XYZ file of C-alpha atoms in Angstrom:
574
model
C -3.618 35.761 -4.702
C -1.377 34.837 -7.459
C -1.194 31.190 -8.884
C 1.871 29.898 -7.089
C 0.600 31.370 -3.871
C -2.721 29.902 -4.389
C -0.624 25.916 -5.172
C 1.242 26.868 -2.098
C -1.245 27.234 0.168
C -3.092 24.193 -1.124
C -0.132 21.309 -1.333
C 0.878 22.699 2.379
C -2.616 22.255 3.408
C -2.697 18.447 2.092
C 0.543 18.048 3.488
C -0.168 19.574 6.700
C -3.546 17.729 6.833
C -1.188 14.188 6.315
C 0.834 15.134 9.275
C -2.234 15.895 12.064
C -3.932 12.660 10.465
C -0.746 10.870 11.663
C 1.290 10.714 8.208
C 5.158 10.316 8.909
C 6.919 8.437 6.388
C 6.841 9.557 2.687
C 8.193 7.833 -0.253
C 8.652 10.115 -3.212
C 9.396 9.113 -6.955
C 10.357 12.295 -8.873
C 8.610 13.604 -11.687
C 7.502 16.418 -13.174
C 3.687 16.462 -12.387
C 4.408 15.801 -9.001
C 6.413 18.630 -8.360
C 4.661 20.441 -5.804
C 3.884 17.468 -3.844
C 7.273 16.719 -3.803
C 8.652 19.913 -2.640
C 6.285 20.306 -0.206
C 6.990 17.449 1.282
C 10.908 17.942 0.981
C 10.621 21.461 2.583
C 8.654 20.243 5.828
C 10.921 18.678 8.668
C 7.955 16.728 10.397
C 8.093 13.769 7.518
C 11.073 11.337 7.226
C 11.445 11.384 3.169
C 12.675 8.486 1.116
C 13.427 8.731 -2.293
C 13.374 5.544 -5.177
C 13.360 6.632 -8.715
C 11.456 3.315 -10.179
C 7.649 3.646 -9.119
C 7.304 -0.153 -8.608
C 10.504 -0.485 -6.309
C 9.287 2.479 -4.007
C 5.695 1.389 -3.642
C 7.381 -1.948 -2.495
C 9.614 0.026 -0.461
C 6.827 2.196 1.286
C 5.461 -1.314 1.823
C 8.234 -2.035 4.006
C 8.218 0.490 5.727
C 4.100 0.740 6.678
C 4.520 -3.173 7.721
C 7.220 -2.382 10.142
C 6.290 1.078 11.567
C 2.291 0.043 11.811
C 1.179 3.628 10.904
C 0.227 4.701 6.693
C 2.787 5.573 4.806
C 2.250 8.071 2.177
C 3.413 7.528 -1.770
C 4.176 10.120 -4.314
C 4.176 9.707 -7.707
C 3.747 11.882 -11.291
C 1.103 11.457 -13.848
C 0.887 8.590 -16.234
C 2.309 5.006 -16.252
C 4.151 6.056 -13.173
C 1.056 5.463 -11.084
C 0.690 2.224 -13.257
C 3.845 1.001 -11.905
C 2.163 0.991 -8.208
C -0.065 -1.440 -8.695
C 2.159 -4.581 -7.782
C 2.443 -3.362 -4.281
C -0.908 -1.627 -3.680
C -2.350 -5.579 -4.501
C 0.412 -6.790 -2.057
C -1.093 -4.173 0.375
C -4.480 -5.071 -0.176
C -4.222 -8.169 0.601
C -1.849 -7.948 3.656
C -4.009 -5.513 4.792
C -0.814 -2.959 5.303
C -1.961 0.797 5.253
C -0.742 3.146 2.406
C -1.656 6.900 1.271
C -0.964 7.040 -2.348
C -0.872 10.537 -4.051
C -0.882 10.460 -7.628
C -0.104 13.567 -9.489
C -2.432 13.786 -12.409
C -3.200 15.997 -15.494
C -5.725 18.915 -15.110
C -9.439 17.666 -16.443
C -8.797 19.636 -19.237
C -6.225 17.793 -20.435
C -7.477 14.140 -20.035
C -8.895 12.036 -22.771
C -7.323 14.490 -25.473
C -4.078 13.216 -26.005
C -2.015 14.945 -23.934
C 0.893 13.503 -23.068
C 1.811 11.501 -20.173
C -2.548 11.563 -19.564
C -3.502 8.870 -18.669
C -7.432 7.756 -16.892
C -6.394 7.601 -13.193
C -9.369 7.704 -11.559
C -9.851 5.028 -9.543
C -7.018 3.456 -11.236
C -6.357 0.693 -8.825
C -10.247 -0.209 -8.840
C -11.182 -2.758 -5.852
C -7.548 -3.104 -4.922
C -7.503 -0.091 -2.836
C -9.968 0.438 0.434
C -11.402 4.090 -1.685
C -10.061 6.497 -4.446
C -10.677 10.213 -4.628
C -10.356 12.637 -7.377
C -9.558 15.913 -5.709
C -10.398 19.426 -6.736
C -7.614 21.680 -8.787
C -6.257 23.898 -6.513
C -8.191 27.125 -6.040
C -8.749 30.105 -3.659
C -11.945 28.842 -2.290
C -12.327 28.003 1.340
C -14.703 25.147 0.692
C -11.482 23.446 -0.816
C -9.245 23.779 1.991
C -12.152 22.384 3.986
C -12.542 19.765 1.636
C -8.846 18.341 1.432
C -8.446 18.396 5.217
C -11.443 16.101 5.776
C -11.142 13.878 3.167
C -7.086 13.177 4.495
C -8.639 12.416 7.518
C -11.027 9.884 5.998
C -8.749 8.572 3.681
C -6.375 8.396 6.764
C -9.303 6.842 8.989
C -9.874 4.452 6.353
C -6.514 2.845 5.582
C -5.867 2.006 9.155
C -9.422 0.989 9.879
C -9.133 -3.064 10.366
C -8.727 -4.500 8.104
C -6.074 -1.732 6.862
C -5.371 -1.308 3.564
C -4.496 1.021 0.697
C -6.353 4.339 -0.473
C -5.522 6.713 -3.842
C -6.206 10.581 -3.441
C -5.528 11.578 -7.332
C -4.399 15.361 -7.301
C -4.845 17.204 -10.383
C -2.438 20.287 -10.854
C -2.001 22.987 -13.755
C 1.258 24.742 -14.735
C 3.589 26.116 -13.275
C 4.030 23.742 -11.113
C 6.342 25.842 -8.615
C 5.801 26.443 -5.069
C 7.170 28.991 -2.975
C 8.678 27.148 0.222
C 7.312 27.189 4.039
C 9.357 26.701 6.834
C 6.314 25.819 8.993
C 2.645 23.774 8.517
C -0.572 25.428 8.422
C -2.800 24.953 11.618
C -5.929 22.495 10.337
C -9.472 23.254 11.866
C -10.479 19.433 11.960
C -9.127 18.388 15.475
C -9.290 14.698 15.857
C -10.630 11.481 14.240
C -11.399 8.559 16.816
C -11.031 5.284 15.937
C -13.228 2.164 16.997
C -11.350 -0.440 19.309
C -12.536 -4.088 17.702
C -13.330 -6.611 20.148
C -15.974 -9.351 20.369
C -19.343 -8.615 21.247
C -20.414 -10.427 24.841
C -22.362 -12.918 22.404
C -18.963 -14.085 20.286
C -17.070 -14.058 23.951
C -19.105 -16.250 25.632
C -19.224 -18.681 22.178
C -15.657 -18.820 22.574
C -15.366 -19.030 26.000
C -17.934 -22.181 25.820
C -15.757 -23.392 22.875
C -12.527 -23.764 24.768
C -13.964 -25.581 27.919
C -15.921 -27.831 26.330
C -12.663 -28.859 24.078
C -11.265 -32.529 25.229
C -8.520 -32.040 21.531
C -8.205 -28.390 21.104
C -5.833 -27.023 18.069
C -4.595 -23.047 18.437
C -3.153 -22.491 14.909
C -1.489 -18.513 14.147
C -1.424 -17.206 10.991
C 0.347 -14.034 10.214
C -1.195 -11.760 12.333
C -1.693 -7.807 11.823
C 1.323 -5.630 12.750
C -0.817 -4.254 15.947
C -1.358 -7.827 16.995
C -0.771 -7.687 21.106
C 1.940 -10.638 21.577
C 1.826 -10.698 25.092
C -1.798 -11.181 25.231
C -1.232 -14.104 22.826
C 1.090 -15.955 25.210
C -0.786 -15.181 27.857
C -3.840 -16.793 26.183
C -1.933 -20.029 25.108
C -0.895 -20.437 28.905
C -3.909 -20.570 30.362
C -5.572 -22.569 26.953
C -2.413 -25.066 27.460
C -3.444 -26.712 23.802
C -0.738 -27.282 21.135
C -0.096 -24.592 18.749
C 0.396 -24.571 15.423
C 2.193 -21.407 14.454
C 3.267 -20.056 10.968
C 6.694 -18.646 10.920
C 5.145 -14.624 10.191
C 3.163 -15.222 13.361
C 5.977 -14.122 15.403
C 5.338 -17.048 17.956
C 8.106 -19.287 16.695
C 11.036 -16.924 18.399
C 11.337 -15.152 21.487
C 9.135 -17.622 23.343
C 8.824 -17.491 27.205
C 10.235 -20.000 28.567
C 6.682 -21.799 29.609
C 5.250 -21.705 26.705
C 8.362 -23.434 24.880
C 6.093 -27.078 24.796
C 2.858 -26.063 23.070
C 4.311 -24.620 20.441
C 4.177 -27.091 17.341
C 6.545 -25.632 14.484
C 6.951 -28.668 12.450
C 3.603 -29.224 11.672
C 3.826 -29.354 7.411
C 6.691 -32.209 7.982
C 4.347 -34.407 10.580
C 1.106 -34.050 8.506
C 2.474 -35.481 5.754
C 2.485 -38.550 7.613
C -0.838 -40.528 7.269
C -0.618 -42.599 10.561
C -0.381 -39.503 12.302
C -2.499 -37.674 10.265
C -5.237 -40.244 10.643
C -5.125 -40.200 14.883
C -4.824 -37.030 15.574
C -8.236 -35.237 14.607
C -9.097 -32.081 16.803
C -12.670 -31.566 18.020
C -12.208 -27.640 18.200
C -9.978 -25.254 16.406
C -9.296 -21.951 16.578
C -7.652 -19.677 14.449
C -5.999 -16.415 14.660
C -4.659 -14.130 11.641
C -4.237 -15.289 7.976
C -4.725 -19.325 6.767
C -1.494 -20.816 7.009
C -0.236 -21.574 3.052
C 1.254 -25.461 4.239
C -0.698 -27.639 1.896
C -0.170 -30.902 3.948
C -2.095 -28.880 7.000
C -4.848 -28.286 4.170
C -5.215 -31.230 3.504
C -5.447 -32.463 7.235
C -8.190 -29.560 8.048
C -10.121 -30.874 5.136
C -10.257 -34.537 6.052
C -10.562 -33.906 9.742
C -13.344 -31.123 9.595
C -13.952 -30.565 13.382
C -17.237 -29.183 14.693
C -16.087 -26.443 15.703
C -13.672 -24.096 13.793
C -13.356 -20.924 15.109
C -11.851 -17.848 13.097
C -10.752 -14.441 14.949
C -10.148 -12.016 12.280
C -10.488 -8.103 12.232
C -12.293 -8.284 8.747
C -15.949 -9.114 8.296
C -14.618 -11.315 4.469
C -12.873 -13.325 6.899
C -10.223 -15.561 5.456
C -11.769 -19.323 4.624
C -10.324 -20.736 1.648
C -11.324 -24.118 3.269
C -14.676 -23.350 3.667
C -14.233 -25.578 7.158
C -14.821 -21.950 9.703
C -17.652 -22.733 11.806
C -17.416 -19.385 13.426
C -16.351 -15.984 12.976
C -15.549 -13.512 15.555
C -15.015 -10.189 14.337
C -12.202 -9.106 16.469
C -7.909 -7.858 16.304
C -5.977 -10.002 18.468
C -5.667 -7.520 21.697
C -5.609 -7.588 25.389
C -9.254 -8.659 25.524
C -7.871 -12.526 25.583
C -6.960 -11.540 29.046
C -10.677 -11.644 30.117
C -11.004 -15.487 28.522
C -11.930 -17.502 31.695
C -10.363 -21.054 30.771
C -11.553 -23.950 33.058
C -9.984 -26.804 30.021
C -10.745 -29.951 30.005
C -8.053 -30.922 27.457
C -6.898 -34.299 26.995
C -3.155 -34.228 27.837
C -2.724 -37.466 25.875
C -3.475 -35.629 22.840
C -1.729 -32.509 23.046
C 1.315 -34.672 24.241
C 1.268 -36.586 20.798
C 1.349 -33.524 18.576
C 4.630 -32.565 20.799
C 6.072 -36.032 20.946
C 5.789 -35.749 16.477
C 7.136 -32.148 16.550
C 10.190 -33.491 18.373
C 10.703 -36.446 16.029
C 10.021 -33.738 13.257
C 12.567 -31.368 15.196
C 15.579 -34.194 15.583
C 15.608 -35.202 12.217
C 15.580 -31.697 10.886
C 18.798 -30.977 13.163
C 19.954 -34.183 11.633
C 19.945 -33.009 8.298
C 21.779 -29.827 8.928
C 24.708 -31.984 9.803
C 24.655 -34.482 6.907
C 23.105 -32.309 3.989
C 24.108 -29.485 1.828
C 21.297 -28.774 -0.080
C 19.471 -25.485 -0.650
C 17.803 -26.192 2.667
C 20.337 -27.023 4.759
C 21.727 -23.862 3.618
C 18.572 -21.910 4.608
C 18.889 -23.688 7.937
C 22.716 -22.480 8.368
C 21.554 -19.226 7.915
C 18.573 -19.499 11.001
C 21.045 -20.884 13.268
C 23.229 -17.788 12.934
C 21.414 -15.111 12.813
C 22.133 -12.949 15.626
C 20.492 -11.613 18.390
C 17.600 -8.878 17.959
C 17.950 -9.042 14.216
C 15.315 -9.807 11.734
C 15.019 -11.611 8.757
C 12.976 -10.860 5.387
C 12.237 -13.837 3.442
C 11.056 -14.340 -0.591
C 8.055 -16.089 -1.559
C 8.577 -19.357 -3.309
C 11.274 -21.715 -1.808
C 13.004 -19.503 0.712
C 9.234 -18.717 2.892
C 8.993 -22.966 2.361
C 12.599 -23.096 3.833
C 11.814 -20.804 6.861
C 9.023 -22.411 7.640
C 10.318 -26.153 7.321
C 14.224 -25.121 9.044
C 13.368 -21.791 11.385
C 12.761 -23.611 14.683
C 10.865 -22.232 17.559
C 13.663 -20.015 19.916
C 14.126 -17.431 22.444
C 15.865 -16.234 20.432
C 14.801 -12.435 19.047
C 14.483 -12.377 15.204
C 11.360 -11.550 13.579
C 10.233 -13.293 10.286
C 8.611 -10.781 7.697
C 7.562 -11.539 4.279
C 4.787 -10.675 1.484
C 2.467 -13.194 1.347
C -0.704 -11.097 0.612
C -0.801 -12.267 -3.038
C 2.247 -14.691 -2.578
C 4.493 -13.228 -5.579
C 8.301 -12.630 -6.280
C 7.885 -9.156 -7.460
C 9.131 -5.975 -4.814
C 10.867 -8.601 -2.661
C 14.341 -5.968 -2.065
C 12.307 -3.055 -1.802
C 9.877 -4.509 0.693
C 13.224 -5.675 2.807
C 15.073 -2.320 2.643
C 11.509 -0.548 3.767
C 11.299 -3.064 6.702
C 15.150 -2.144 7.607
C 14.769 1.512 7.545
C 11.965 1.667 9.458
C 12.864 -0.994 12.402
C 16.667 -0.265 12.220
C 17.788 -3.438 13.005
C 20.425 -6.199 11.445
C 18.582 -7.533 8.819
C 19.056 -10.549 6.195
C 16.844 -10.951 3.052
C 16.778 -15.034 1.633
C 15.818 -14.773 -1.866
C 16.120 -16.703 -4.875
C 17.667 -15.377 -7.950
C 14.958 -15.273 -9.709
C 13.160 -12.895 -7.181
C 16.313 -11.091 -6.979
C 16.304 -10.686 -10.342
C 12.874 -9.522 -10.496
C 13.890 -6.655 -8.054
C 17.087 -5.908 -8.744
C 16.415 -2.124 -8.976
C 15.182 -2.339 -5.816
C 19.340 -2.069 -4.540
C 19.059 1.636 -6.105
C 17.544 2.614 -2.428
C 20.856 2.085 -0.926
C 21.988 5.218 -3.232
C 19.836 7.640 -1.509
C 19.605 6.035 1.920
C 21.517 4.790 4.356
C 20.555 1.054 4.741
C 22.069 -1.905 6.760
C 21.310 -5.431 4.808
C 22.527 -8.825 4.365
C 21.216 -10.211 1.276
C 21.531 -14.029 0.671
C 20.703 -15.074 -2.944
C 20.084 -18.844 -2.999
C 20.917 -18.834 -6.683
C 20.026 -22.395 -8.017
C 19.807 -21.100 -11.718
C 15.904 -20.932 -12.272
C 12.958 -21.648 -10.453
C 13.515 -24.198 -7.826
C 9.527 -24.224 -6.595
C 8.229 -26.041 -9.671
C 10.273 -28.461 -8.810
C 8.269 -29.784 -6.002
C 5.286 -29.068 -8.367
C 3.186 -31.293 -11.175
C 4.944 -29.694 -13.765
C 7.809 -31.340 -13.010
C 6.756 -34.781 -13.646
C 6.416 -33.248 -18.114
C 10.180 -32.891 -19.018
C 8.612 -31.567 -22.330
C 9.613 -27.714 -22.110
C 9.978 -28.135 -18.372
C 13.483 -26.507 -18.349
C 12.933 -23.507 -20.775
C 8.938 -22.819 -19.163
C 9.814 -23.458 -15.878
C 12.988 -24.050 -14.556
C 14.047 -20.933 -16.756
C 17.753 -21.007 -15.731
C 19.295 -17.935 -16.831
C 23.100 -18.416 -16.055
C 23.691 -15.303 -14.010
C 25.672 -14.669 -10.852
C 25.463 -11.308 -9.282
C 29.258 -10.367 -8.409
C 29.306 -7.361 -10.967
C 26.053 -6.495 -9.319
C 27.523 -6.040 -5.838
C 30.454 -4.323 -7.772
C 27.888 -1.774 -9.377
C 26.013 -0.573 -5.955
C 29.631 -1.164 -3.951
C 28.120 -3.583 -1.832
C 30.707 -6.107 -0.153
C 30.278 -9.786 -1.913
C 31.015 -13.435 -1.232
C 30.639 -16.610 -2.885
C 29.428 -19.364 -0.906
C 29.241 -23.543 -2.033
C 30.023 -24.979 1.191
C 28.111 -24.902 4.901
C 31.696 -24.359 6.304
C 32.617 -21.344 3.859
C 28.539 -20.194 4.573
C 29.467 -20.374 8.254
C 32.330 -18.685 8.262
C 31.050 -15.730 5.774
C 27.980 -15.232 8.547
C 30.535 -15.344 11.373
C 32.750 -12.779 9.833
C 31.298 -9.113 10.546
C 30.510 -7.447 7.379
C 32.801 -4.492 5.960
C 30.085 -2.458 4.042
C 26.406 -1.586 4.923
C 25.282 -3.910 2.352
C 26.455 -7.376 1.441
C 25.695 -9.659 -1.026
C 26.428 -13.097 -0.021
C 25.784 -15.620 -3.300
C 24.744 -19.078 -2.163
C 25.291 -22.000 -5.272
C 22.955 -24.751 -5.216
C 21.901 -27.734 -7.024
C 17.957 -27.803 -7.513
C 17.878 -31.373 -8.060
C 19.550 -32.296 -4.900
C 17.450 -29.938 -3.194
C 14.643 -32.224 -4.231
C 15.897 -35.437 -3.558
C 17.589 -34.448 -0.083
C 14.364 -32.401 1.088
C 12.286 -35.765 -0.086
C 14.580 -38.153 1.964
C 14.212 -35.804 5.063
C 10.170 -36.062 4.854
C 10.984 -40.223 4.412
C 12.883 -40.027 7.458
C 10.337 -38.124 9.565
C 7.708 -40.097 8.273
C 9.286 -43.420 8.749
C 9.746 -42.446 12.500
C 5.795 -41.578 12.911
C 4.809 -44.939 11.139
C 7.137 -46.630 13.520
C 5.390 -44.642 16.815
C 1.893 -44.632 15.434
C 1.215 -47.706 13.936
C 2.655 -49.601 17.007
């Protein structure tokens, strides 16, 4: 068998082994290392292929896509700093628990540590930030290897999407030439199937839980973001029979398309009312229990911390359950699936209670409506934008000020829009590519809010649109510089404030629109904001610019809390 035969036979046999393992969505970065990977991949018709020339955009981008499909997506890089250039997203992924296969072309062993060029160590590159790393064989004639790289897909497969999900790197050394000769069909593996464990509670955590909940007289449900494969229905069905208030995070995916009868309990304006100590200060739960990630409001912090219940209950997939706190009482090791169903609920809730939280969220609610009337601000902007988004659409939102805007003016709906963004680690960076791999893979309207600063930390994210076909509204809420550390101690030390934090860099982004031929608009008004959202776009992509004032947004956000919080002194100090 001559060499190219013998790299044929082995890159269809990793690529064929991807596809059985359930691989269907591959993000490719050319280079020359990675060449038979690439084609490979290219020449089979079972994988949809997406192509982003900057490493760091497309690992963002296959990020995307793996949140929104729920199934691994696979990455493809060369050798060198072009793995390097993953590592953003692969921490994003590791900490949001989102499933990705990352194949990094690498030098033959003969060529690393010598000074070759583009050689660089990438063996376990990505260290404790991916679920396992594997250094696989050169390809060879030997039937042990074939053996070899179809089992190990499947574990590296088995692993990522094993709860809690996360990243894995298969390292694949090749020699030259790197040529392939093409297949029109896969090779038939040997390894048939790899079953998965189902996690649910053990009888033991059940019944604790069960006991939990009817013993409860001031129950709190609070959602997180849950995993992609979290089973919604079950979740309402659960919070009907419970019948306690629920505190729910805008990425839960409880705050929109509510039934109807469930509509009361949920509590969506919780950061606003718990800044309020009179309310704060009456309104301690005895049990709480949490699903999915710890909600990132600081004022609900705070109120967890001084209220300290005796029991606090956390239901997450992972064993390193997610206690920042250190208030969890009790962990059940579980995914959020139709085993709520079997919860037998006989509550003894006081309705008193749970009709306080509601009677604050509405306060909380009518003020907030109040403002979109009167204000302009960033926020009242952000709101503007919730209120028309349309039906069956979803939104993608930045870190930083536009997540704090969603989850302060996104009220609860019927509405269907789904509220996505990366808050693994919590950073700017990927924030375009993460949206565009959300869009492809759920093909639905969608509308990134990001700051300039974020945009401008992923600008070549827009480069996607050039080899795919993508539908986005992107509105850039550009308030020249970073409008978070406003809100923040380092605000209060004008010394170097501006030029360390507030880093205004005097751009607007019509010429960047021009460049990628995406339609543009320039928005300063609600009523010109309105209108621009009203008006059906012309081109795939738009870029709508959004000017704000990041004083004002301070002051105006500020007065709103005053407002809401003179209302709860008023009701709860009566």
């Amino acid at each position: 068998m001559s060499e190219k035969e013998t790299l044929t036979s082995y890159v269809y046999k990793l690529v064929a082994s991807l596809y059985e393992a359930g691989a269907r969505d591959v993000v490719v970065s050319p280079g020359s290392r990675s060449t038979p990977l690439a084609y490979a991949f290219a020449s089979s018709k079972e994988f949809n292929l997406y192509r982003q020339v900057d490493e760091r955009s497309a690992a963002f981008l296959a990020l995307g896509i793996a949140k929104a499909s729920v199934r691994p997506v696979v990455l493809v890089c060369t050798s060198g700093t072009a793995a390097a250039n993953y590592f953003p997203a692969i921490v994003e992924a590791s900490y949001a628990r989102v499933p990705l296969i990352i194949l990094t072309a690498d030098r033959p062993h003969e060529l690393r540590e010598v000074g070759a060029p583009q050689a660089i160590d990438q063996v376990n590159l990505y260290g404790k930030q991916v679920k396992w790393s594997v250094d696989f064989p050169l390809p060879d004639t030997s039937t042990g290897t074939m053996s070899f790289i179809e089992r190990h897909i499947v574990r590296a497969m088995s692993i990522a999407t094993t709860a809690p999900a996360g990243p894995v790197q298969i390292n694949v050394p090749f020699r030259e030439p790197l040529l392939i000769n093409f297949q029109e069909t896969l090779p038939v593996g040997t390894f048939v199937e790899s079953y998965g464990a189902e996690l649910r509670p053990s009888k033991k955590a059940f019944n604790t839980l069960e006991a939990a909940i009817n013993k409860a007289e001031k129950g709190l449900l609070i959602f997180g973001e849950m995993s992609p494969g979290a089973d919604i229905e079950a979740v309402w069905d659960f919070i009907r029979k419970v019948k306690w208030p629920v505190l729910v995070e805008s990425l839960s995916h409880l705050r929109s398309n509510i039934p109807e009868d469930c509509m009361d309990y949920i509590i969506d304006q919780y950061d606003a009312i718990l800044k309020n100590e009179a309310f704060k200060n009456s309104m301690a739960p005895d049990t709480i229990i949490r699903f999915g990630a710890q909600l990132v409001s600081k004022p609900l912090s705070l109120f967890l911390t001084l209220v300290k219940p005796d029991t606090f209950i956390v239901i997450d997939e992972d064993p390193m359950f997610r206690d920042s706190l250190a208030i969890a009482t009790h962990h059940i090791h579980a995914g959020v699936s139709d085993w709520l169903e079997d919860v037998t609920v006989e509550s003894i809730i006081d309705t008193i209670y749970r009709s306080k939280w509601i009677a604050a969220n509405d306060i909380a609610t009518k003020h907030i409506k109040q403002y979109l009337v009167e204000q302009s601000d960033e926020g009242a902007m952000a709101a503007t934008l919730f209120t028309n988004l349309p039906e069956a659409s979803d939104l993608f939102a930045s870190s930083s000020m536009p997540i704090r805007d969603v989850d302060t003016f996104f009220n609860k709906t019927v509405k269907d829009v789904k509220v996505f963004a990366n808050r693994g680690a919590n950073g700017i960076d990927g924030v375009v590519s993460t949206a565009f791999g959300m869009q492809l893979a759920r093909q639905r309207e969608t509308y990134l809010l990001i700051g300039d600063l974020a945009f401008l930390h992923d600008v070549n994210g827009l480069i996607t649109t050039r080899y795919q076909a993508c539908n986005m509204t992107i509105v850039v809420m550009n308030n020249d510089g970073g409008g978070i550390f406003s809100y923040l101690a380092q605000a209060t030390e004008e010394a170097h404030y501006e030029e360390l934090f507030g880093t205004p860099s005097g751009l607007n982004f019509k010429e960047i629109a021009v460049m990628y031929g995406a339609e543009y608009q320039a928005v300063e008004t609600k009523e010109a904001f309105v209108e621009v959202l009203q008006t059906p776009k012309q081109k795939p992509l738009r870029l709508i610019e959004v000017f704000t004032n990041r004083q004002v947004n301070v002051e105006t956000h500020r007065k709103l809390w005053g407002a809401i919080g003179e209302e709860l002194d008023a009701k709860w100090q009566a």
